[in-house]
Short mmCIF file of N, CA and C in Angstrom, two decimals:
data_model
loop_
_atom_site.label_atom_id
_atom_site.label_comp_id
_atom_site.label_asym_id
_atom_site.label_seq_id
_atom_site.Cartn_x
_atom_site.Cartn_y
_atom_site.Cartn_z
N MET A 146 46.73 -3.04 25.47
CA MET A 146 46.39 -2.41 24.23
C MET A 146 44.87 -2.26 24.10
N THR A 147 44.14 -3.28 24.50
CA THR A 147 42.69 -3.24 24.41
C THR A 147 42.13 -2.13 25.29
N ILE A 148 42.73 -1.93 26.43
CA ILE A 148 42.26 -0.90 27.36
C ILE A 148 42.45 0.48 26.74
N ILE A 149 43.55 0.67 26.02
CA ILE A 149 43.81 1.97 25.39
C ILE A 149 42.75 2.24 24.31
N TYR A 150 42.39 1.22 23.51
CA TYR A 150 41.35 1.38 22.50
C TYR A 150 40.01 1.73 23.14
N VAL A 151 39.66 1.08 24.22
CA VAL A 151 38.39 1.35 24.91
C VAL A 151 38.37 2.78 25.40
N ILE A 152 39.47 3.24 26.01
CA ILE A 152 39.52 4.62 26.52
C ILE A 152 39.45 5.62 25.36
N TYR A 153 40.19 5.35 24.28
CA TYR A 153 40.20 6.25 23.13
C TYR A 153 38.80 6.39 22.53
N TYR A 154 38.12 5.27 22.26
CA TYR A 154 36.80 5.33 21.67
C TYR A 154 35.77 5.94 22.62
N THR A 155 35.94 5.76 23.91
CA THR A 155 35.04 6.39 24.88
C THR A 155 35.17 7.90 24.81
N VAL A 156 36.41 8.40 24.72
CA VAL A 156 36.64 9.85 24.64
C VAL A 156 36.03 10.40 23.35
N ILE A 157 36.23 9.71 22.24
CA ILE A 157 35.70 10.17 20.95
C ILE A 157 34.17 10.21 20.98
N ILE A 158 33.55 9.19 21.55
CA ILE A 158 32.09 9.14 21.61
C ILE A 158 31.55 10.25 22.51
N VAL A 159 32.20 10.49 23.64
CA VAL A 159 31.76 11.55 24.55
C VAL A 159 31.89 12.91 23.87
N GLN A 160 32.97 13.13 23.11
CA GLN A 160 33.13 14.40 22.41
C GLN A 160 32.04 14.58 21.35
N ASP A 161 31.69 13.50 20.65
CA ASP A 161 30.64 13.59 19.65
C ASP A 161 29.29 13.90 20.27
N LEU A 162 29.02 13.30 21.42
CA LEU A 162 27.71 13.49 22.05
C LEU A 162 27.58 14.83 22.75
N TYR A 163 28.60 15.23 23.51
CA TYR A 163 28.47 16.40 24.37
C TYR A 163 29.34 17.57 23.94
N GLY A 164 30.18 17.40 22.97
CA GLY A 164 31.06 18.49 22.54
C GLY A 164 30.31 19.51 21.71
N LYS A 165 30.95 20.65 21.47
CA LYS A 165 30.34 21.69 20.65
C LYS A 165 30.36 21.24 19.19
N PRO A 166 29.27 21.51 18.49
CA PRO A 166 29.27 21.13 17.08
C PRO A 166 30.26 21.98 16.29
N LYS A 167 30.96 21.37 15.41
CA LYS A 167 31.93 22.08 14.60
C LYS A 167 31.21 22.73 13.43
N ASP A 168 31.70 23.89 13.03
CA ASP A 168 31.10 24.58 11.89
C ASP A 168 31.65 23.97 10.60
N GLU A 169 30.84 23.15 10.02
CA GLU A 169 31.22 22.52 8.77
C GLU A 169 30.20 22.90 7.70
N LYS A 170 30.68 23.00 6.49
CA LYS A 170 29.76 23.27 5.39
C LYS A 170 29.01 21.97 5.07
N SER A 171 27.75 22.13 4.84
CA SER A 171 26.96 20.94 4.50
C SER A 171 27.24 20.54 3.05
N GLN A 172 27.06 19.29 2.80
CA GLN A 172 27.31 18.76 1.46
C GLN A 172 26.12 18.99 0.53
N GLY A 173 25.00 19.49 1.06
CA GLY A 173 23.80 19.70 0.25
C GLY A 173 23.90 20.94 -0.61
N GLU A 174 23.15 20.97 -1.69
CA GLU A 174 23.11 22.12 -2.58
C GLU A 174 21.88 22.95 -2.24
N SER A 175 21.97 24.24 -2.49
CA SER A 175 20.82 25.11 -2.26
C SER A 175 20.42 25.74 -3.58
N PHE A 176 19.13 25.91 -3.77
CA PHE A 176 18.60 26.47 -5.00
C PHE A 176 17.71 27.65 -4.65
N ASP A 177 17.77 28.68 -5.46
CA ASP A 177 16.92 29.84 -5.28
C ASP A 177 15.67 29.65 -6.14
N VAL A 178 14.54 29.48 -5.50
CA VAL A 178 13.29 29.23 -6.22
C VAL A 178 12.31 30.39 -6.06
N SER A 179 12.81 31.55 -5.70
CA SER A 179 11.91 32.68 -5.47
C SER A 179 11.24 33.15 -6.75
N ASP A 180 11.88 32.97 -7.90
CA ASP A 180 11.27 33.39 -9.16
C ASP A 180 10.34 32.34 -9.75
N MET A 181 10.18 31.22 -9.10
CA MET A 181 9.32 30.15 -9.60
C MET A 181 7.96 30.14 -8.91
N THR A 182 7.47 31.24 -8.48
CA THR A 182 6.21 31.27 -7.73
C THR A 182 5.02 31.60 -8.62
N ASP A 183 5.13 31.39 -9.93
CA ASP A 183 3.99 31.63 -10.81
C ASP A 183 2.90 30.63 -10.50
N GLU A 184 1.76 31.14 -10.11
CA GLU A 184 0.64 30.26 -9.78
C GLU A 184 -0.24 30.08 -11.01
N GLU A 185 -0.71 28.88 -11.20
CA GLU A 185 -1.60 28.61 -12.31
C GLU A 185 -3.02 28.97 -11.91
N GLU A 186 -3.73 29.58 -12.84
CA GLU A 186 -5.10 29.95 -12.57
C GLU A 186 -6.02 28.83 -13.02
N SER A 187 -7.05 28.59 -12.26
CA SER A 187 -7.99 27.55 -12.63
C SER A 187 -8.95 28.08 -13.69
N ILE A 188 -9.43 27.19 -14.51
CA ILE A 188 -10.35 27.55 -15.59
C ILE A 188 -11.70 26.93 -15.27
N ALA A 189 -12.73 27.72 -15.39
CA ALA A 189 -14.07 27.24 -15.10
C ALA A 189 -14.59 26.41 -16.26
N VAL A 190 -15.14 25.26 -15.94
CA VAL A 190 -15.75 24.37 -16.93
C VAL A 190 -17.19 24.15 -16.50
N SER A 191 -18.12 24.39 -17.42
CA SER A 191 -19.52 24.17 -17.08
C SER A 191 -20.20 23.41 -18.22
N GLU A 192 -21.26 22.72 -17.86
CA GLU A 192 -21.97 21.88 -18.82
C GLU A 192 -23.42 22.34 -18.89
N SER A 193 -23.97 22.33 -20.11
CA SER A 193 -25.37 22.70 -20.29
C SER A 193 -26.04 21.68 -21.20
N ASP A 194 -27.33 21.89 -21.51
CA ASP A 194 -28.06 20.93 -22.34
C ASP A 194 -27.49 20.85 -23.75
N GLY A 195 -27.11 21.97 -24.32
CA GLY A 195 -26.66 21.98 -25.71
C GLY A 195 -25.17 21.87 -25.88
N GLY A 196 -24.41 21.76 -24.81
CA GLY A 196 -22.96 21.67 -24.95
C GLY A 196 -22.26 21.94 -23.63
N PHE A 197 -21.07 22.54 -23.73
CA PHE A 197 -20.30 22.85 -22.54
C PHE A 197 -19.43 24.06 -22.82
N SER A 198 -18.89 24.64 -21.77
CA SER A 198 -18.00 25.80 -21.94
C SER A 198 -16.76 25.59 -21.10
N VAL A 199 -15.62 25.98 -21.69
CA VAL A 199 -14.33 25.93 -21.01
C VAL A 199 -13.81 27.35 -20.99
N GLY A 200 -13.79 27.94 -19.80
CA GLY A 200 -13.39 29.35 -19.70
C GLY A 200 -14.43 30.21 -20.40
N ASP A 201 -14.01 31.01 -21.37
CA ASP A 201 -14.93 31.87 -22.12
C ASP A 201 -15.38 31.22 -23.43
N ASN A 202 -14.88 30.08 -23.76
CA ASN A 202 -15.21 29.42 -25.03
C ASN A 202 -16.42 28.51 -24.86
N GLN A 203 -17.37 28.64 -25.79
CA GLN A 203 -18.57 27.82 -25.78
C GLN A 203 -18.45 26.73 -26.85
N TYR A 204 -18.83 25.52 -26.51
CA TYR A 204 -18.82 24.41 -27.45
C TYR A 204 -20.20 23.76 -27.44
N GLU A 205 -20.70 23.47 -28.63
CA GLU A 205 -22.00 22.82 -28.74
C GLU A 205 -21.81 21.37 -29.14
N THR A 206 -22.62 20.53 -28.58
CA THR A 206 -22.56 19.11 -28.93
C THR A 206 -23.89 18.71 -29.55
N ALA A 207 -23.80 17.90 -30.56
CA ALA A 207 -25.01 17.40 -31.22
C ALA A 207 -25.35 16.04 -30.63
N TYR A 208 -26.56 15.93 -30.17
CA TYR A 208 -27.00 14.67 -29.57
C TYR A 208 -28.23 14.21 -30.31
N GLU A 209 -28.14 13.06 -30.90
CA GLU A 209 -29.29 12.49 -31.59
C GLU A 209 -29.87 11.38 -30.74
N GLU A 210 -31.09 11.56 -30.39
CA GLU A 210 -31.74 10.55 -29.56
C GLU A 210 -32.38 9.53 -30.48
N LYS A 211 -31.84 8.36 -30.46
CA LYS A 211 -32.36 7.29 -31.31
C LYS A 211 -33.37 6.48 -30.52
N GLN A 212 -34.51 6.33 -31.10
CA GLN A 212 -35.53 5.52 -30.46
C GLN A 212 -35.42 4.11 -31.03
N LEU A 213 -35.44 3.18 -30.13
CA LEU A 213 -35.36 1.79 -30.56
C LEU A 213 -36.71 1.38 -31.12
N ALA A 214 -36.69 0.93 -32.34
CA ALA A 214 -37.92 0.47 -32.96
C ALA A 214 -38.27 -0.90 -32.39
N GLU A 215 -39.53 -1.05 -32.07
CA GLU A 215 -39.95 -2.33 -31.54
C GLU A 215 -39.93 -3.36 -32.66
N PRO A 216 -39.37 -4.52 -32.38
CA PRO A 216 -39.28 -5.52 -33.45
C PRO A 216 -40.67 -6.01 -33.86
N THR A 217 -40.81 -6.22 -35.12
CA THR A 217 -42.09 -6.72 -35.62
C THR A 217 -42.19 -8.21 -35.33
N GLU A 218 -43.39 -8.73 -35.50
CA GLU A 218 -43.59 -10.15 -35.22
C GLU A 218 -42.83 -11.02 -36.20
N GLU A 219 -42.72 -10.56 -37.44
CA GLU A 219 -42.00 -11.33 -38.45
C GLU A 219 -40.51 -11.40 -38.12
N ALA A 220 -39.95 -10.27 -37.69
CA ALA A 220 -38.52 -10.24 -37.35
C ALA A 220 -38.25 -11.10 -36.13
N ALA A 221 -39.16 -11.08 -35.16
CA ALA A 221 -38.98 -11.91 -33.97
C ALA A 221 -39.06 -13.39 -34.33
N ALA A 222 -39.98 -13.74 -35.21
CA ALA A 222 -40.12 -15.14 -35.62
C ALA A 222 -38.90 -15.59 -36.40
N THR A 223 -38.35 -14.72 -37.25
CA THR A 223 -37.16 -15.08 -38.02
C THR A 223 -35.97 -15.28 -37.10
N ALA A 224 -35.85 -14.41 -36.10
CA ALA A 224 -34.73 -14.53 -35.16
C ALA A 224 -34.81 -15.83 -34.38
N GLU A 225 -36.02 -16.20 -33.96
CA GLU A 225 -36.18 -17.43 -33.21
C GLU A 225 -35.90 -18.65 -34.08
N GLU A 226 -36.26 -18.59 -35.35
CA GLU A 226 -36.02 -19.71 -36.25
C GLU A 226 -34.53 -19.86 -36.56
N SER A 227 -33.82 -18.76 -36.62
CA SER A 227 -32.40 -18.82 -36.99
C SER A 227 -31.54 -19.32 -35.82
N LYS A 228 -31.98 -19.11 -34.61
CA LYS A 228 -31.19 -19.56 -33.45
C LYS A 228 -30.99 -21.08 -33.44
N PRO A 229 -32.03 -21.89 -33.57
CA PRO A 229 -31.79 -23.34 -33.58
C PRO A 229 -30.96 -23.77 -34.78
N HIS A 230 -31.12 -23.09 -35.91
CA HIS A 230 -30.35 -23.44 -37.09
C HIS A 230 -28.85 -23.27 -36.82
N VAL A 231 -28.48 -22.17 -36.20
CA VAL A 231 -27.07 -21.92 -35.86
C VAL A 231 -26.60 -22.94 -34.84
N LEU A 232 -27.45 -23.24 -33.87
CA LEU A 232 -27.11 -24.21 -32.84
C LEU A 232 -26.88 -25.59 -33.46
N GLU A 233 -27.72 -25.96 -34.40
CA GLU A 233 -27.56 -27.26 -35.05
C GLU A 233 -26.26 -27.33 -35.84
N LYS A 234 -25.87 -26.24 -36.49
CA LYS A 234 -24.61 -26.22 -37.23
C LYS A 234 -23.42 -26.43 -36.29
N ILE A 235 -23.44 -25.72 -35.19
CA ILE A 235 -22.34 -25.84 -34.22
C ILE A 235 -22.29 -27.25 -33.65
N GLN A 236 -23.47 -27.79 -33.30
CA GLN A 236 -23.52 -29.13 -32.73
C GLN A 236 -23.03 -30.18 -33.72
N SER A 237 -23.39 -30.06 -34.98
CA SER A 237 -22.93 -31.04 -35.97
C SER A 237 -21.43 -30.93 -36.20
N ALA A 238 -20.89 -29.71 -36.16
CA ALA A 238 -19.44 -29.53 -36.33
C ALA A 238 -18.68 -30.17 -35.18
N ILE A 239 -19.22 -30.04 -33.98
CA ILE A 239 -18.56 -30.63 -32.81
C ILE A 239 -18.67 -32.15 -32.84
N GLU A 240 -19.84 -32.66 -33.23
CA GLU A 240 -20.03 -34.11 -33.27
C GLU A 240 -19.12 -34.79 -34.28
N LYS A 241 -18.76 -34.09 -35.35
CA LYS A 241 -17.84 -34.66 -36.34
C LYS A 241 -16.46 -34.89 -35.74
N LYS A 242 -16.07 -34.04 -34.81
CA LYS A 242 -14.74 -34.15 -34.20
C LYS A 242 -14.71 -35.16 -33.06
N MET A 243 -15.88 -35.54 -32.56
CA MET A 243 -15.94 -36.45 -31.42
C MET A 243 -15.77 -37.89 -31.88
N GLU A 244 -15.30 -38.73 -30.99
CA GLU A 244 -15.18 -40.15 -31.29
C GLU A 244 -16.03 -40.94 -30.31
N GLU A 245 -16.46 -42.11 -30.74
CA GLU A 245 -17.32 -42.93 -29.90
C GLU A 245 -16.46 -43.66 -28.87
N VAL A 246 -16.92 -43.67 -27.65
CA VAL A 246 -16.16 -44.27 -26.56
C VAL A 246 -17.03 -45.32 -25.88
N ASN A 247 -16.44 -46.48 -25.64
CA ASN A 247 -17.14 -47.51 -24.87
C ASN A 247 -16.94 -47.22 -23.40
N THR A 248 -18.02 -47.04 -22.71
CA THR A 248 -17.92 -46.70 -21.30
C THR A 248 -17.79 -47.97 -20.47
N THR A 249 -16.92 -47.92 -19.50
CA THR A 249 -16.77 -49.03 -18.55
C THR A 249 -16.80 -48.44 -17.15
N TYR A 250 -16.93 -49.29 -16.19
CA TYR A 250 -16.98 -48.83 -14.81
C TYR A 250 -15.60 -48.35 -14.39
N SER A 251 -15.58 -47.56 -13.38
CA SER A 251 -14.32 -47.04 -12.84
C SER A 251 -13.62 -48.15 -12.07
N ASP A 252 -12.35 -48.33 -12.34
CA ASP A 252 -11.58 -49.39 -11.69
C ASP A 252 -10.33 -48.77 -11.07
N PRO A 253 -10.45 -48.24 -9.88
CA PRO A 253 -9.29 -47.57 -9.28
C PRO A 253 -8.21 -48.57 -8.87
N MET A 254 -6.98 -48.08 -8.81
CA MET A 254 -5.87 -48.91 -8.34
C MET A 254 -4.87 -48.02 -7.62
N TYR A 255 -4.14 -48.64 -6.71
CA TYR A 255 -3.12 -47.91 -5.96
C TYR A 255 -1.88 -47.71 -6.82
N SER A 256 -0.99 -46.84 -6.39
CA SER A 256 0.18 -46.49 -7.20
C SER A 256 1.08 -47.69 -7.47
N GLU A 257 1.22 -48.59 -6.48
CA GLU A 257 2.07 -49.77 -6.69
C GLU A 257 1.48 -50.66 -7.77
N GLU A 258 0.16 -50.86 -7.72
CA GLU A 258 -0.50 -51.69 -8.73
C GLU A 258 -0.43 -51.03 -10.11
N LEU A 259 -0.55 -49.70 -10.15
CA LEU A 259 -0.45 -48.97 -11.41
C LEU A 259 0.95 -49.13 -12.01
N ASN A 260 1.98 -49.00 -11.18
CA ASN A 260 3.36 -49.18 -11.66
C ASN A 260 3.57 -50.58 -12.22
N ASN A 261 3.07 -51.60 -11.51
CA ASN A 261 3.21 -52.98 -11.98
C ASN A 261 2.46 -53.20 -13.29
N THR A 262 1.29 -52.57 -13.43
CA THR A 262 0.50 -52.71 -14.66
C THR A 262 1.22 -52.05 -15.84
N ILE A 263 1.82 -50.90 -15.60
CA ILE A 263 2.55 -50.21 -16.67
C ILE A 263 3.76 -51.03 -17.08
N ILE A 264 4.47 -51.60 -16.11
CA ILE A 264 5.65 -52.42 -16.42
C ILE A 264 5.23 -53.66 -17.20
N ALA A 265 4.06 -54.25 -16.86
CA ALA A 265 3.57 -55.46 -17.52
C ALA A 265 2.84 -55.14 -18.82
N ARG A 266 2.94 -53.92 -19.32
CA ARG A 266 2.32 -53.49 -20.57
C ARG A 266 0.80 -53.65 -20.55
N GLY A 267 0.19 -53.39 -19.41
CA GLY A 267 -1.26 -53.38 -19.31
C GLY A 267 -1.90 -54.65 -18.82
N LEU A 268 -1.14 -55.73 -18.64
CA LEU A 268 -1.73 -56.97 -18.15
C LEU A 268 -2.04 -56.84 -16.67
N ARG A 269 -3.24 -57.30 -16.30
CA ARG A 269 -3.65 -57.21 -14.90
C ARG A 269 -4.02 -58.60 -14.40
N HIS A 270 -3.91 -58.78 -13.12
CA HIS A 270 -4.21 -60.08 -12.49
C HIS A 270 -5.70 -60.17 -12.15
N ASN A 271 -6.13 -61.35 -11.78
CA ASN A 271 -7.48 -61.65 -11.29
C ASN A 271 -8.55 -61.40 -12.35
N GLY A 272 -8.22 -61.53 -13.62
CA GLY A 272 -9.22 -61.43 -14.68
C GLY A 272 -9.77 -60.03 -14.89
N ARG A 273 -9.11 -59.05 -14.43
CA ARG A 273 -9.59 -57.67 -14.61
C ARG A 273 -9.26 -57.19 -16.02
N ASP A 274 -9.95 -56.16 -16.46
CA ASP A 274 -9.76 -55.63 -17.81
C ASP A 274 -8.32 -55.18 -18.01
N MET A 275 -7.85 -55.37 -19.25
CA MET A 275 -6.50 -54.97 -19.59
C MET A 275 -6.45 -53.45 -19.77
N VAL A 276 -5.34 -52.85 -19.39
CA VAL A 276 -5.16 -51.41 -19.51
C VAL A 276 -4.32 -51.13 -20.75
N LYS A 277 -4.75 -50.15 -21.55
CA LYS A 277 -4.01 -49.80 -22.75
C LYS A 277 -2.85 -48.89 -22.34
N VAL A 278 -1.63 -49.31 -22.62
CA VAL A 278 -0.44 -48.54 -22.26
C VAL A 278 0.24 -48.09 -23.54
N GLU A 279 0.41 -46.79 -23.70
CA GLU A 279 1.08 -46.23 -24.87
C GLU A 279 2.32 -45.49 -24.41
N SER A 280 3.45 -45.81 -25.00
CA SER A 280 4.70 -45.15 -24.65
C SER A 280 4.83 -43.85 -25.44
N LEU A 281 5.15 -42.78 -24.76
CA LEU A 281 5.31 -41.48 -25.41
C LEU A 281 6.76 -41.05 -25.48
N ASN A 282 7.69 -41.94 -25.17
CA ASN A 282 9.11 -41.58 -25.18
C ASN A 282 9.57 -41.10 -26.54
N ASN A 283 9.14 -41.76 -27.60
CA ASN A 283 9.58 -41.38 -28.94
C ASN A 283 8.90 -40.11 -29.43
N GLU A 284 7.73 -39.79 -28.90
CA GLU A 284 7.00 -38.61 -29.34
C GLU A 284 7.49 -37.34 -28.67
N ILE A 285 8.10 -37.49 -27.51
CA ILE A 285 8.60 -36.32 -26.79
C ILE A 285 9.89 -35.92 -27.40
#
């Protein structure tokens, strides 16, 4: 039975490769686009000092050249005086939110020692500083 299938598929493949193509209608659609050949014309755009033109239409633009006035000495002095004042306000607002911290040296520990310290609620061996342990289970 297997031999018959092999022979059958061999014949079919040979016919597909070397046989005459059959006249079949294609499944694709064809569209007539001969009436859609309207070409768009480009429009000239040019720019000048007083405006611009698009095609035959002229447009004028108003341009006001503003000269920057040089700051006077009084204005410069006032600006310099106001800068530290603003800085002091910001600094005092930040300092109100800050808290005082007692600095201590860095005391690193390995993960096993950290786990033991957490389990012991911050107690450490060898007279080292106690670690403050706060549980966040209830807050989460």
